[in-house]
Coordinates of C-alpha atoms in Angstrom, one line a residue:
M9 CA 0.0 0.0 0.0
R10 CA 1.4 3.5 -0.8
R11 CA 2.4 5.6 2.1
S12 CA -0.3 8.2 1.4
N13 CA -3.0 5.5 1.5
L14 CA -1.6 4.1 4.8
I15 CA -1.8 7.5 6.4
A16 CA -5.3 8.1 5.1
A17 CA -6.5 4.8 6.5
A18 CA -4.9 5.5 9.9
L19 CA -6.5 9.0 10.0
A20 CA -9.8 7.5 9.3
A21 CA -9.4 5.1 12.2
V22 CA -8.5 8.0 14.5
L23 CA -11.5 10.0 13.4
L24 CA -13.7 6.9 14.1
L25 CA -12.3 6.8 17.6
A26 CA -12.9 10.4 18.1
G27 CA -16.5 9.9 17.1
C28 CA -16.8 7.3 19.8
G29 CA -15.7 9.6 22.6
G30 CA -12.0 9.6 21.9
G31 CA -11.7 5.9 22.2
S32 CA -12.3 5.9 25.9
G33 CA -15.6 4.0 25.6
G34 CA -17.9 2.3 23.2
G35 CA -20.8 -0.1 22.8
T36 CA -24.2 0.6 24.3
A37 CA -23.5 -0.4 28.0
R38 CA -26.4 0.7 30.2
P39 CA -26.3 1.9 33.8
A40 CA -25.7 -1.2 35.9
G41 CA -26.9 -0.2 39.3
D42 CA -25.1 -0.6 42.6
P43 CA -22.1 -2.9 42.9
R44 CA -22.9 -6.5 43.8
P45 CA -20.6 -9.2 45.1
G46 CA -19.8 -12.5 43.4
G47 CA -18.9 -14.0 40.1
T48 CA -15.8 -14.9 38.1
L49 CA -13.8 -12.4 36.0
V50 CA -11.9 -13.9 33.1
M51 CA -9.0 -11.7 32.1
Q52 CA -6.4 -12.3 29.5
L53 CA -2.8 -13.0 30.6
P54 CA -0.5 -12.1 27.6
A55 CA 2.4 -14.5 28.5
E56 CA 3.4 -17.3 30.9
I57 CA 5.8 -16.6 33.8
T58 CA 9.2 -18.1 33.2
D59 CA 11.4 -17.0 36.2
G60 CA 9.2 -17.5 39.2
L61 CA 7.2 -15.2 41.5
N62 CA 9.8 -13.7 43.8
P63 CA 9.6 -9.9 43.2
L64 CA 13.1 -9.5 44.7
E65 CA 14.7 -11.4 41.9
G66 CA 12.9 -10.5 38.7
S67 CA 11.2 -7.8 36.7
D68 CA 8.9 -9.9 34.5
P69 CA 5.9 -7.7 33.7
T70 CA 3.7 -10.8 33.6
V71 CA 4.6 -11.5 37.2
M72 CA 3.7 -8.0 38.2
G73 CA 0.4 -8.2 36.4
I74 CA -0.5 -11.3 38.5
I75 CA 0.7 -10.5 42.0
S76 CA 1.3 -6.8 42.4
G77 CA -1.6 -5.1 44.1
T78 CA -3.7 -8.3 43.9
V79 CA -1.9 -10.7 46.2
Y80 CA 0.7 -8.3 47.6
S81 CA 0.1 -4.8 48.8
K82 CA 2.6 -1.9 48.9
L83 CA 3.2 0.9 51.4
V84 CA 1.7 3.4 49.0
E85 CA -0.1 3.1 45.7
F86 CA -0.9 5.1 42.6
E87 CA -4.5 6.4 42.5
S88 CA -7.0 4.8 40.2
G89 CA -10.6 5.6 39.6
P90 CA -12.9 7.7 37.4
D91 CA -11.2 11.0 38.4
A92 CA -7.6 9.8 38.6
E93 CA -5.0 11.8 36.6
G94 CA -1.3 11.3 36.3
L95 CA 0.5 9.5 39.1
K96 CA -1.0 10.7 42.3
I97 CA 0.3 8.7 45.3
V98 CA -2.3 7.5 47.8
P99 CA -2.2 5.3 50.9
D100 CA -2.1 1.5 50.9
L101 CA -0.5 -0.3 53.9
A102 CA 0.7 3.1 55.1
E103 CA -2.2 5.3 56.0
S104 CA -0.1 8.4 56.2
W105 CA 3.5 9.6 56.0
E106 CA 5.7 12.6 56.8
I107 CA 8.8 13.8 55.1
S108 CA 11.3 15.9 57.0
P109 CA 12.1 19.4 55.7
D110 CA 15.6 18.3 54.6
G111 CA 14.2 15.3 52.7
L112 CA 16.3 12.8 54.6
T113 CA 13.7 11.1 56.8
Y114 CA 10.4 9.5 55.7
T115 CA 8.1 8.3 58.5
F116 CA 5.3 6.0 57.6
R117 CA 2.3 5.3 59.9
L118 CA 0.9 1.8 59.1
R119 CA -2.6 0.6 59.2
D120 CA -3.4 -1.5 62.3
D121 CA -6.2 -3.5 60.8
V122 CA -4.3 -5.5 58.2
R123 CA -3.7 -9.3 58.4
W124 CA -1.8 -11.6 56.1
Q125 CA -3.7 -14.1 54.1
N126 CA -4.6 -17.2 56.1
I127 CA -2.2 -19.6 54.5
P128 CA 0.5 -21.6 56.3
P129 CA 3.1 -20.7 57.5
V130 CA 1.9 -17.1 57.8
N131 CA -1.6 -18.2 59.0
G132 CA -3.4 -14.9 58.9
R133 CA -1.3 -13.1 61.5
P134 CA -1.3 -9.3 61.8
F135 CA 0.8 -7.3 59.4
T136 CA 3.4 -5.2 61.3
S137 CA 6.3 -2.8 60.7
D138 CA 8.7 -5.8 61.0
D139 CA 7.5 -7.1 57.7
V140 CA 8.3 -3.8 56.0
V141 CA 11.8 -3.6 57.5
A142 CA 12.5 -7.2 56.5
T143 CA 11.3 -6.5 52.9
F144 CA 13.5 -3.6 52.3
Q145 CA 16.5 -5.0 54.1
A146 CA 16.1 -8.1 51.8
L147 CA 15.8 -5.7 48.7
K148 CA 19.1 -4.1 49.8
Q149 CA 20.7 -7.5 49.6
A150 CA 19.0 -8.7 46.5
T151 CA 20.1 -8.7 42.8
Q152 CA 20.6 -5.6 40.8
V153 CA 17.1 -5.8 39.2
H154 CA 15.6 -2.9 41.2
Q155 CA 17.5 -2.4 44.5
W156 CA 18.8 0.8 43.0
M157 CA 15.3 2.3 43.5
I158 CA 16.0 2.7 47.2
A159 CA 19.8 3.2 46.9
P160 CA 19.9 6.5 49.0
V161 CA 18.1 4.7 51.9
T162 CA 20.7 3.9 54.5
D163 CA 18.5 2.7 57.3
I164 CA 15.0 1.3 57.8
S165 CA 13.8 1.1 61.4
A166 CA 10.6 0.3 63.2
P167 CA 10.1 2.4 66.4
D168 CA 6.9 0.4 67.1
A169 CA 4.6 -2.2 65.4
H170 CA 2.9 0.4 63.2
T171 CA 5.6 2.9 62.3
V172 CA 8.5 2.6 59.8
V173 CA 11.2 5.2 59.4
F174 CA 13.4 5.5 56.2
T175 CA 16.7 7.4 56.7
L176 CA 18.4 8.7 53.5
D177 CA 22.0 9.9 52.9
Q178 CA 20.7 12.6 50.5
P179 CA 17.4 14.0 49.3
Y180 CA 15.8 11.6 46.8
A181 CA 12.9 13.0 44.9
P182 CA 11.7 9.7 43.3
L183 CA 11.4 7.7 46.5
L184 CA 7.6 7.8 47.0
E185 CA 7.1 7.0 43.3
Y186 CA 9.3 4.0 43.6
L187 CA 7.6 2.8 46.8
A188 CA 4.3 2.9 44.8
Y189 CA 5.8 1.1 41.8
H190 CA 4.7 -2.5 41.2
F191 CA 8.1 -4.0 42.1
N192 CA 8.1 -2.9 45.7
M193 CA 5.5 -5.2 47.3
I194 CA 5.6 -5.8 51.0
L195 CA 6.5 -9.5 51.7
P196 CA 5.9 -11.5 54.9
R197 CA 8.9 -12.1 57.2
E198 CA 8.3 -15.9 56.9
G199 CA 9.0 -15.8 53.1
L200 CA 12.1 -13.7 53.5
D201 CA 13.4 -16.0 56.2
G202 CA 12.9 -19.0 53.9
R203 CA 10.0 -20.6 55.6
F204 CA 8.2 -20.8 52.3
D205 CA 9.5 -20.4 48.7
L206 CA 8.8 -16.9 47.4
A207 CA 9.5 -18.1 43.9
T208 CA 6.6 -20.6 43.8
Q209 CA 4.2 -19.3 46.4
A210 CA 2.8 -15.8 47.1
I211 CA 1.2 -14.9 50.5
G212 CA 0.2 -11.3 50.8
T213 CA -2.2 -8.8 52.3
G214 CA -3.9 -8.0 49.1
P215 CA -7.6 -8.5 48.0
F216 CA -6.9 -11.8 46.2
I217 CA -5.3 -15.1 47.1
L218 CA -3.2 -16.9 44.5
D219 CA -5.2 -20.1 44.2
S220 CA -3.8 -22.3 41.4
H221 CA -1.7 -22.5 38.3
T222 CA -1.8 -24.7 35.2
P223 CA 1.4 -24.2 33.3
D224 CA 1.0 -22.5 29.9
V225 CA -2.8 -22.5 30.4
E226 CA -4.1 -20.4 33.3
W227 CA -3.5 -18.7 36.7
V228 CA -6.4 -18.4 39.1
L229 CA -6.9 -16.0 42.0
R230 CA -9.7 -16.2 44.6
R231 CA -11.2 -13.6 47.0
N232 CA -9.4 -12.8 50.2
P233 CA -12.1 -12.9 52.9
D234 CA -9.8 -11.0 55.3
Y235 CA -8.9 -8.1 53.1
Y236 CA -8.6 -4.9 55.1
I237 CA -11.2 -2.9 53.1
P238 CA -14.7 -4.0 54.2
G239 CA -16.8 -5.4 51.4
R240 CA -13.9 -5.7 49.0
P241 CA -13.2 -7.4 46.7
Y242 CA -16.5 -7.9 45.0
L243 CA -15.4 -10.7 42.8
D244 CA -15.2 -14.3 44.0
E245 CA -12.5 -15.3 41.5
I246 CA -10.3 -14.0 38.7
R247 CA -9.1 -16.4 36.0
R248 CA -6.1 -15.4 33.9
P249 CA -6.0 -17.7 30.8
I250 CA -2.7 -17.3 28.9
L251 CA -3.5 -16.0 25.4
T252 CA -0.7 -14.5 23.3
D253 CA -2.3 -14.5 19.8
T254 CA -4.6 -11.6 18.8
A255 CA -6.9 -13.9 16.8
A256 CA -7.3 -16.2 19.9
V257 CA -8.1 -13.2 22.1
T258 CA -10.6 -11.9 19.6
A259 CA -12.3 -15.2 19.3
A260 CA -12.5 -15.7 23.1
L261 CA -14.0 -12.3 23.5
R262 CA -16.6 -12.9 20.8
S263 CA -17.6 -16.2 22.3
G264 CA -17.9 -14.9 25.9
R265 CA -15.1 -17.1 27.2
L266 CA -13.1 -14.0 27.9
D267 CA -14.3 -10.8 29.7
I268 CA -11.2 -8.6 29.2
G269 CA -8.5 -8.6 26.6
T270 CA -6.0 -6.2 25.1
T271 CA -4.7 -5.3 21.7
S272 CA -2.7 -2.6 20.0
D273 CA -4.6 -3.2 16.7
V274 CA -7.2 -0.4 16.1
N275 CA -9.0 -2.6 13.6
V276 CA -9.7 -5.3 16.2
A277 CA -10.8 -2.7 18.7
D278 CA -13.2 -1.1 16.2
E279 CA -14.7 -4.5 15.2
L280 CA -15.4 -5.4 18.8
R281 CA -16.7 -1.9 19.6
A282 CA -19.3 -2.6 16.9
R283 CA -20.2 -5.8 18.7
D284 CA -21.2 -3.9 21.9
F285 CA -17.9 -4.3 23.8
V286 CA -16.5 -1.4 25.8
I287 CA -13.2 -0.1 24.5
T288 CA -10.7 1.9 26.6
E289 CA -7.9 3.5 24.8
Q290 CA -4.8 4.2 26.8
A291 CA -1.2 5.3 26.1
G292 CA 1.1 2.3 26.3
A293 CA 4.8 1.5 26.0
P294 CA 7.2 3.7 24.0
I295 CA 8.9 2.3 21.0
S296 CA 12.6 2.3 21.7
F297 CA 15.4 2.8 19.2
Y298 CA 19.1 2.4 19.9
L299 CA 22.3 3.0 17.9
N300 CA 25.5 1.2 18.9
P301 CA 28.4 3.7 19.0
T302 CA 31.0 0.9 19.1
V303 CA 29.9 -0.3 15.6
E304 CA 31.2 1.7 12.6
P305 CA 30.0 4.1 11.3
F306 CA 27.7 4.9 14.3
D307 CA 30.8 6.0 16.3
D308 CA 30.3 9.2 14.3
I309 CA 27.6 11.4 15.8
R310 CA 26.9 12.9 12.4
V311 CA 25.9 9.4 11.2
R312 CA 23.6 8.9 14.2
Q313 CA 22.1 12.3 13.6
A314 CA 21.5 11.4 9.9
V315 CA 19.7 8.2 10.9
V316 CA 17.2 9.9 13.2
T317 CA 16.7 12.8 10.8
A318 CA 16.0 10.5 7.9
I319 CA 13.1 8.8 9.5
D320 CA 9.6 10.2 9.3
W321 CA 8.5 9.4 12.9
D322 CA 5.2 11.2 12.6
G323 CA 4.4 9.3 9.4
M324 CA 5.3 6.0 11.0
G325 CA 3.1 6.7 14.0
E326 CA 0.1 7.7 11.8
S327 CA 0.4 4.8 9.4
I328 CA 1.4 1.9 11.6
R329 CA -0.1 2.6 15.0
G330 CA -3.1 4.8 14.0
H331 CA -2.9 6.7 17.3
Y332 CA 0.4 7.7 18.9
N333 CA 2.3 10.3 20.8
L334 CA 5.5 11.8 19.3
T335 CA 8.0 11.6 22.2
S336 CA 11.6 12.0 23.2
L337 CA 12.4 10.0 26.3
L338 CA 9.8 10.7 28.9
R339 CA 6.1 9.6 28.6
P340 CA 3.6 12.5 28.5
D341 CA 1.0 10.4 30.4
T342 CA 3.3 9.9 33.4
S343 CA 5.6 13.0 33.4
S344 CA 4.9 16.7 33.2
G345 CA 8.6 17.0 32.2
A346 CA 8.0 15.3 28.8
L347 CA 8.8 17.3 25.7
T348 CA 5.8 18.4 23.6
P349 CA 5.5 17.1 20.0
D350 CA 6.4 20.5 18.6
E351 CA 9.5 20.6 20.8
V352 CA 10.5 17.1 19.6
R353 CA 10.0 18.1 16.0
K354 CA 12.3 21.1 16.5
L355 CA 15.0 18.9 17.9
R356 CA 14.5 16.0 15.6
P357 CA 13.0 17.2 12.3
F358 CA 12.2 14.9 9.4
D359 CA 14.7 16.2 6.9
P360 CA 16.2 13.7 4.4
E361 CA 18.3 16.4 2.7
R362 CA 20.0 17.2 6.0
A363 CA 20.5 13.5 6.5
R364 CA 22.3 13.3 3.2
R365 CA 24.5 16.3 4.0
L366 CA 25.5 14.8 7.4
L367 CA 26.4 11.5 5.7
A368 CA 28.6 13.4 3.1
E369 CA 30.3 15.4 5.9
A370 CA 31.0 12.0 7.6
G371 CA 32.7 10.8 4.5
L372 CA 29.8 8.6 3.4
P373 CA 28.2 10.4 0.4
N374 CA 27.0 7.0 -1.0
G375 CA 25.6 5.8 2.3
F376 CA 26.5 2.4 3.8
D377 CA 25.1 -1.0 4.6
T378 CA 24.0 -2.0 8.1
T379 CA 21.5 -4.0 10.0
L380 CA 18.3 -3.2 12.0
M381 CA 17.4 -5.7 14.6
V382 CA 13.7 -5.6 15.5
Q383 CA 12.2 -7.4 18.5
R384 CA 8.8 -8.8 17.4
V385 CA 5.9 -8.7 19.8
D386 CA 3.2 -8.0 17.2
D387 CA 3.0 -7.3 13.5
E388 CA 3.2 -3.6 14.1
D389 CA 6.8 -4.0 15.3
V390 CA 7.8 -5.5 12.0
R391 CA 5.9 -2.9 9.9
E392 CA 7.6 -0.1 11.8
A393 CA 11.0 -1.6 11.0
Q394 CA 10.0 -1.8 7.3
W395 CA 8.9 1.9 7.4
M396 CA 12.3 2.8 8.9
Q397 CA 14.1 0.7 6.4
A398 CA 12.4 2.5 3.5
D399 CA 13.2 6.0 4.9
L400 CA 16.8 5.1 5.5
D401 CA 17.2 3.6 2.0
D402 CA 16.0 7.0 0.6
V403 CA 19.2 8.6 2.0
G404 CA 21.5 5.8 1.1
I405 CA 21.5 3.8 4.4
R406 CA 20.8 0.2 3.4
A407 CA 19.5 -1.6 6.4
E408 CA 18.9 -5.4 6.5
I409 CA 16.1 -6.2 9.0
Q410 CA 16.8 -9.0 11.5
I411 CA 13.6 -10.2 13.3
V412 CA 14.1 -11.7 16.7
D413 CA 11.9 -12.9 19.6
P414 CA 11.7 -10.9 22.8
G415 CA 14.1 -13.2 24.8
T416 CA 16.7 -13.0 22.0
G417 CA 16.2 -9.3 21.7
I418 CA 16.8 -8.6 25.3
E419 CA 19.9 -10.8 25.4
R420 CA 21.4 -9.2 22.3
R421 CA 20.6 -5.7 23.5
R422 CA 22.2 -6.4 26.9
S423 CA 25.3 -7.8 25.2
H424 CA 25.4 -4.9 22.7
D425 CA 25.2 -7.3 19.8
F426 CA 23.5 -5.0 17.3
A427 CA 24.2 -2.0 15.0
M428 CA 20.7 -0.5 15.2
T429 CA 17.7 -2.0 17.1
K430 CA 14.1 -1.2 17.9
A431 CA 11.8 -2.8 20.5
L432 CA 9.3 -1.7 23.2
R433 CA 10.6 -0.3 26.5
G434 CA 8.2 -0.7 29.4
V435 CA 9.4 2.2 31.5
H436 CA 6.9 4.5 33.3
L437 CA 8.5 6.8 35.8
P438 CA 10.8 9.7 34.8
D439 CA 13.7 8.7 36.9
Q440 CA 13.4 5.1 35.7
V441 CA 14.1 6.3 32.2
W442 CA 17.4 7.8 33.2
R443 CA 18.4 4.8 35.2
D444 CA 18.6 2.9 31.9
F445 CA 21.6 5.1 30.9
A446 CA 23.6 4.8 34.1
P447 CA 27.1 3.3 33.6
D448 CA 26.3 0.2 35.7
S449 CA 22.8 -0.5 34.2
I450 CA 22.3 -3.7 32.3
E451 CA 19.7 -1.8 30.3
N452 CA 22.2 0.7 29.0
Y453 CA 22.0 -0.9 25.6
A454 CA 23.4 2.0 23.6
L455 CA 26.4 2.4 26.0
V456 CA 25.6 6.0 26.8
A457 CA 28.5 7.4 28.7
D458 CA 28.2 11.1 29.2
P459 CA 29.4 12.9 32.4
A460 CA 27.2 15.9 31.7
L461 CA 24.2 13.7 31.4
D462 CA 25.1 11.9 34.7
E463 CA 25.5 15.2 36.5
L464 CA 22.1 16.4 35.3
V465 CA 20.5 13.1 36.4
A466 CA 22.0 13.3 39.8
H467 CA 20.7 16.9 40.2
T468 CA 17.1 15.7 39.3
R469 CA 17.2 13.2 42.2
T470 CA 18.1 15.8 44.8
E471 CA 15.9 18.6 43.5
L472 CA 12.7 18.5 45.5
D473 CA 10.9 21.3 43.6
P474 CA 8.8 19.6 40.9
A475 CA 8.9 22.5 38.5
K476 CA 12.7 22.8 38.7
R477 CA 13.0 19.0 38.3
D478 CA 10.8 19.1 35.2
D479 CA 13.1 21.8 33.7
L480 CA 16.1 19.5 34.3
Y481 CA 14.2 16.6 32.6
R482 CA 13.7 18.8 29.6
Q483 CA 17.4 19.6 29.5
L484 CA 18.2 15.9 29.7
Q485 CA 16.0 15.1 26.8
E486 CA 17.5 17.9 24.7
R487 CA 21.0 16.6 25.4
M488 CA 20.0 13.1 24.4
E489 CA 18.4 14.3 21.2
T490 CA 21.3 16.7 20.1
Q491 CA 24.6 15.8 21.8
I492 CA 24.4 12.0 22.4
V493 CA 21.9 10.6 19.8
Q494 CA 22.3 7.0 20.9
A495 CA 18.9 6.2 22.4
L496 CA 15.5 7.6 21.9
Y497 CA 11.8 6.6 22.4
P498 CA 10.5 8.3 19.3
I499 CA 6.8 7.5 19.6
Q500 CA 4.5 6.1 22.2
K501 CA 1.9 3.6 21.1
F502 CA -1.6 3.3 22.3
D503 CA -3.3 0.0 23.5
Y504 CA -6.9 -0.9 23.6
A505 CA -8.5 -2.7 26.6
I506 CA -11.6 -4.6 25.5
R507 CA -14.1 -5.6 28.0
N508 CA -17.5 -7.3 28.1
P509 CA -20.1 -4.7 29.2
R510 CA -20.9 -6.7 32.3
V511 CA -17.5 -5.7 33.7
Q512 CA -18.1 -2.6 35.9
D513 CA -15.7 -0.1 37.5
L514 CA -12.5 -1.3 35.9
W515 CA -10.5 2.0 35.8
P516 CA -7.5 2.5 33.6
S517 CA -4.0 3.0 35.0
P518 CA -0.6 3.5 33.2
I519 CA 1.1 1.3 35.8
Y520 CA 0.5 -2.3 36.7
Q521 CA -2.1 -1.7 39.3
G522 CA -3.7 -4.8 40.6
K523 CA -5.4 -3.2 43.6
R524 CA -8.0 -1.6 41.3
L525 CA -9.4 -5.1 40.6
A526 CA -10.8 -5.0 44.2
D527 CA -13.3 -2.5 42.9
V528 CA -14.4 -4.5 39.8
W529 CA -17.8 -6.1 39.9
L530 CA -20.0 -7.9 37.4
S531 CA -23.5 -6.8 36.4
E532 CA -26.4 -9.1 35.3

């Protein structure tokens, strides 16, 4: 299909979404009345877990989707609900907290009405500050997966059974956000002491109990009758069948075997909207793009600048995704420090003539041959790579596409075995983005090593004024776009959550937020 036709089709899809309330709803669902208890919710799980359930040792998003906020609770949580915007932090196990004026002491007052799930060896005992201390002490000793999130915390103490104090060696602006993030679940002392295997069993304080697992088929959760919020959860059971194929998800939704599924394909969303399903459109993961500066000719910044200038990122977003955000590094749905689309276009214009001039200046007037590794999760990933390949070819950069599975893609990125590569990068928080480019980060795929960048990042972490911190974030993005040009998240895709109209009060969240499932109920 010609590019002009692709864009026209994509614009038509976006206009259709706008006619249906901006894509945030759909179907003809009628008022359902008051919440009622009972029933089983069947909700797609997009992949099987491969590395166990222990949140101290892994970062598998599938694990987080099953146990974070559902089985395990956290000290604090990101707000969800009909009026939630951005990343407002609200209480969970901590009912209140205080931060000292110098930013070096955080005091959390814990709820006194929380019990662990009634499963041996924890047996429904009361939750106390000792569990919190034990969790974060264990995180300090754990692998490098995410212990850096609390690196400035030098001491965690419990003055009494319902108070926890974090002492820091420097102000650390992201701390509350990281405590609300899905990795940082509070675990029972018994699991941390080895009295049960955290990799195979989860015993938490959350609204649901992990009930059973059939490998490669399904995970099942059941209602926790001792959850600390009276009357919650409404559901008796949540079943998570493992469905990775869009066609299988669509068929299961049509037949009624599945209540909730997700897709990034606007055509699938539109078809099911017409069948009376409720569609919620939500900003998803950014597309990531990395250039390896140790592979010639990408050691020359002029070549890297030529690559990113040669690609029509707006056109790619419009034609492949249908709905997208043009971005730099930070996500506009989770950070007020994200650059606007116009600011991105100014820093990274689509300008093939400039790309050709840069290549000539770098001694490559006839271009060069290279490779583009693409990690395939869905068909859109490959089509984006083909779009990039065509744009690069127009300026003389002849890129052979190498399609790999997610596991291979992660391994090759971490070992820097690529010239150019694109994938998805599931980062949410502003500071989390910059952690990727730290010298000791295994996710520093593009080998970014820039002292000025590191100095700016360090400043953002000690700057407690949000407006000043956002200004630093903008400076960081500008430097990455103009002075480094080794990594960018050029567009952010949108996903579509598709649900049967009987599913009520399932509010969207940009973060894996399982606690919101406690509010879900099923109408007649």
